[in-house]
């Protein structure tokens, strides 16, 4: 069930003004708007999901800064835009001084795999996987992100 008090502010619904020549009656239009609003409330980011994602981003930023002061982790995509779905991931990019792709890939994976071994980590890091694609990608499921919604626990 959606806790309406936990929601981020959602703009008030604009009254229905269907085209008078439309085949949709004003009553049907209002029901359609109501159903749409209900769906939006269910998938709209909650205050707690925003807070948790901010904590994960901060955690990853601190983790990489701990290993190298020159690393900068930046969030992009649906999280900063607040357009993510309840089971949406967090897209991060790592900026650093000139380093070969292979060395960077190895270092990123090593940092994440070492965190995977820690039992006292702030977030559970597991299943670190390097994806050797055109755009280099390291997938890391983090626990607790989707737990807020009762779904699977991955990012």
Coordinates of C-alpha atoms in Angstrom, one line a residue:
X1 CA 0.0 0.0 0.0
X2 CA 1.3 3.5 -0.8
X3 CA 1.9 5.8 2.2
X4 CA 0.8 9.1 0.8
X5 CA 2.7 11.0 3.6
X6 CA 6.0 9.5 2.4
X7 CA 5.5 10.7 -1.2
X8 CA 7.4 13.6 -2.7
X9 CA 5.2 16.5 -3.6
X10 CA 3.1 15.7 -6.7
X11 CA 1.6 18.5 -8.6
X12 CA -2.2 18.8 -8.2
X13 CA -4.3 17.4 -10.9
X14 CA -5.4 19.8 -13.6
X15 CA -9.2 19.7 -14.0
X16 CA -10.3 17.7 -17.1
X17 CA -11.0 19.8 -20.1
X18 CA -11.7 17.3 -22.8
X19 CA -12.4 18.4 -26.4
X20 CA -16.2 18.8 -26.6
X21 CA -16.1 16.8 -29.9
X22 CA -14.2 14.0 -28.2
X23 CA -15.9 10.6 -27.9
X24 CA -14.6 10.4 -24.3
X25 CA -17.2 11.6 -21.8
X26 CA -16.2 14.0 -19.0
X27 CA -16.9 11.2 -16.5
X28 CA -14.7 8.7 -18.3
X29 CA -12.0 11.4 -18.6
X30 CA -12.1 12.0 -14.9
X31 CA -11.9 8.2 -14.2
X32 CA -8.9 8.0 -16.6
X33 CA -7.2 10.9 -14.9
X34 CA -7.8 9.3 -11.5
X35 CA -6.4 5.9 -12.7
X36 CA -3.4 7.7 -14.1
X37 CA -2.8 9.6 -10.9
X38 CA -3.1 6.3 -8.9
X39 CA -0.4 4.7 -11.1
X40 CA 1.8 7.7 -10.8
X41 CA 1.5 7.7 -7.0
X42 CA 2.6 4.0 -7.0
X43 CA 5.7 4.5 -9.1
X44 CA 6.7 8.0 -8.1
X45 CA 9.9 8.0 -6.0
X46 CA 9.2 8.1 -2.3
X47 CA 11.1 10.3 0.2
X48 CA 12.7 7.1 1.7
X49 CA 13.7 5.7 -1.7
X50 CA 15.3 9.1 -2.6
X51 CA 17.1 9.1 0.8
X52 CA 18.4 5.5 0.3
X53 CA 19.6 6.2 -3.2
X54 CA 21.4 9.3 -1.9
X55 CA 23.1 7.2 0.8
X56 CA 24.2 4.6 -1.8
X57 CA 25.7 7.3 -4.0
X58 CA 27.5 8.8 -1.0
X59 CA 28.8 5.4 0.0
X60 CA 30.2 4.6 -3.5
X61 CA 31.7 8.1 -3.7
X62 CA 33.4 7.6 -0.3
X63 CA 34.5 4.1 -1.2
X64 CA 36.4 5.3 -4.3
X65 CA 37.8 8.5 -2.7
X66 CA 39.2 6.3 0.1
X67 CA 41.2 4.3 -2.5
X68 CA 42.2 7.3 -4.7
X69 CA 41.6 11.0 -4.0
X70 CA 41.4 11.7 -7.7
X71 CA 38.4 9.5 -8.3
X72 CA 35.1 11.3 -8.7
X73 CA 31.8 9.4 -8.8
X74 CA 28.9 11.1 -10.5
X75 CA 25.2 10.1 -10.6
X76 CA 23.4 10.4 -13.9
X77 CA 20.2 9.2 -15.5
X78 CA 16.9 8.5 -13.8
X79 CA 18.0 9.0 -10.2
X80 CA 19.1 12.7 -10.3
X81 CA 16.1 13.3 -12.6
X82 CA 13.8 11.5 -10.0
X83 CA 12.3 9.5 -12.9
X84 CA 13.3 6.0 -11.7
X85 CA 10.9 3.2 -11.1
X86 CA 10.7 1.3 -7.8
X87 CA 13.1 -1.4 -9.0
X88 CA 15.3 1.1 -11.0
X89 CA 19.0 1.0 -10.9
X90 CA 21.5 3.8 -10.0
X91 CA 23.7 4.9 -12.9
X92 CA 27.1 6.1 -11.8
X93 CA 30.1 7.1 -13.8
X94 CA 33.7 7.3 -12.4
X95 CA 35.9 10.1 -13.5
X96 CA 39.7 9.9 -12.9
X97 CA 43.0 11.1 -14.2
X98 CA 44.4 9.5 -17.3
X99 CA 44.7 5.8 -16.8
X100 CA 44.5 3.0 -19.3
X101 CA 41.1 1.3 -19.7
X102 CA 42.4 -2.1 -18.6
X103 CA 44.0 -0.7 -15.5
X104 CA 40.9 1.2 -14.6
X105 CA 38.6 -1.8 -15.1
X106 CA 40.9 -3.9 -13.0
X107 CA 41.1 -1.3 -10.2
X108 CA 37.4 -0.7 -10.1
X109 CA 36.6 -4.4 -9.9
X110 CA 39.3 -4.9 -7.3
X111 CA 37.9 -2.1 -5.1
X112 CA 34.4 -3.5 -5.4
X113 CA 35.4 -7.1 -4.9
X114 CA 37.4 -6.1 -1.7
X115 CA 34.2 -4.4 -0.4
X116 CA 32.3 -7.5 -1.3
X117 CA 34.5 -9.4 1.2
X118 CA 33.8 -7.0 4.1
X119 CA 31.2 -8.2 6.5
X120 CA 30.8 -4.7 8.2
X121 CA 30.2 -2.8 5.0
X122 CA 27.5 -0.1 5.1
X123 CA 25.8 -1.8 2.1
X124 CA 26.1 -5.4 1.0
X125 CA 28.1 -5.5 -2.2
X126 CA 27.8 -8.8 -4.1
X127 CA 28.1 -10.3 -7.5
X128 CA 30.5 -7.8 -9.0
X129 CA 30.6 -8.4 -12.7
X130 CA 32.6 -6.6 -15.4
X131 CA 30.8 -6.3 -18.7
X132 CA 33.4 -5.9 -21.6
X133 CA 31.1 -3.8 -23.9
X134 CA 31.8 -0.8 -26.1
X135 CA 31.0 1.4 -23.1
X136 CA 32.8 -0.2 -20.1
X137 CA 30.4 -1.3 -17.4
X138 CA 30.7 -2.9 -14.0
X139 CA 27.4 -4.2 -12.6
X140 CA 27.0 -4.4 -8.8
X141 CA 23.8 -5.3 -7.2
X142 CA 23.4 -3.5 -3.8
X143 CA 21.0 -4.8 -1.2
X144 CA 18.2 -2.8 0.3
X145 CA 17.3 -0.6 -2.7
X146 CA 14.2 -2.4 -3.8
X147 CA 13.5 -3.9 -0.4
X148 CA 11.5 -0.7 0.2
X149 CA 9.0 -2.0 -2.3
X150 CA 9.2 -5.7 -1.4
X151 CA 10.9 -6.6 -4.7
X152 CA 14.2 -8.0 -5.5
X153 CA 17.3 -6.5 -3.9
X154 CA 19.5 -5.2 -6.7
X155 CA 20.6 -2.0 -8.2

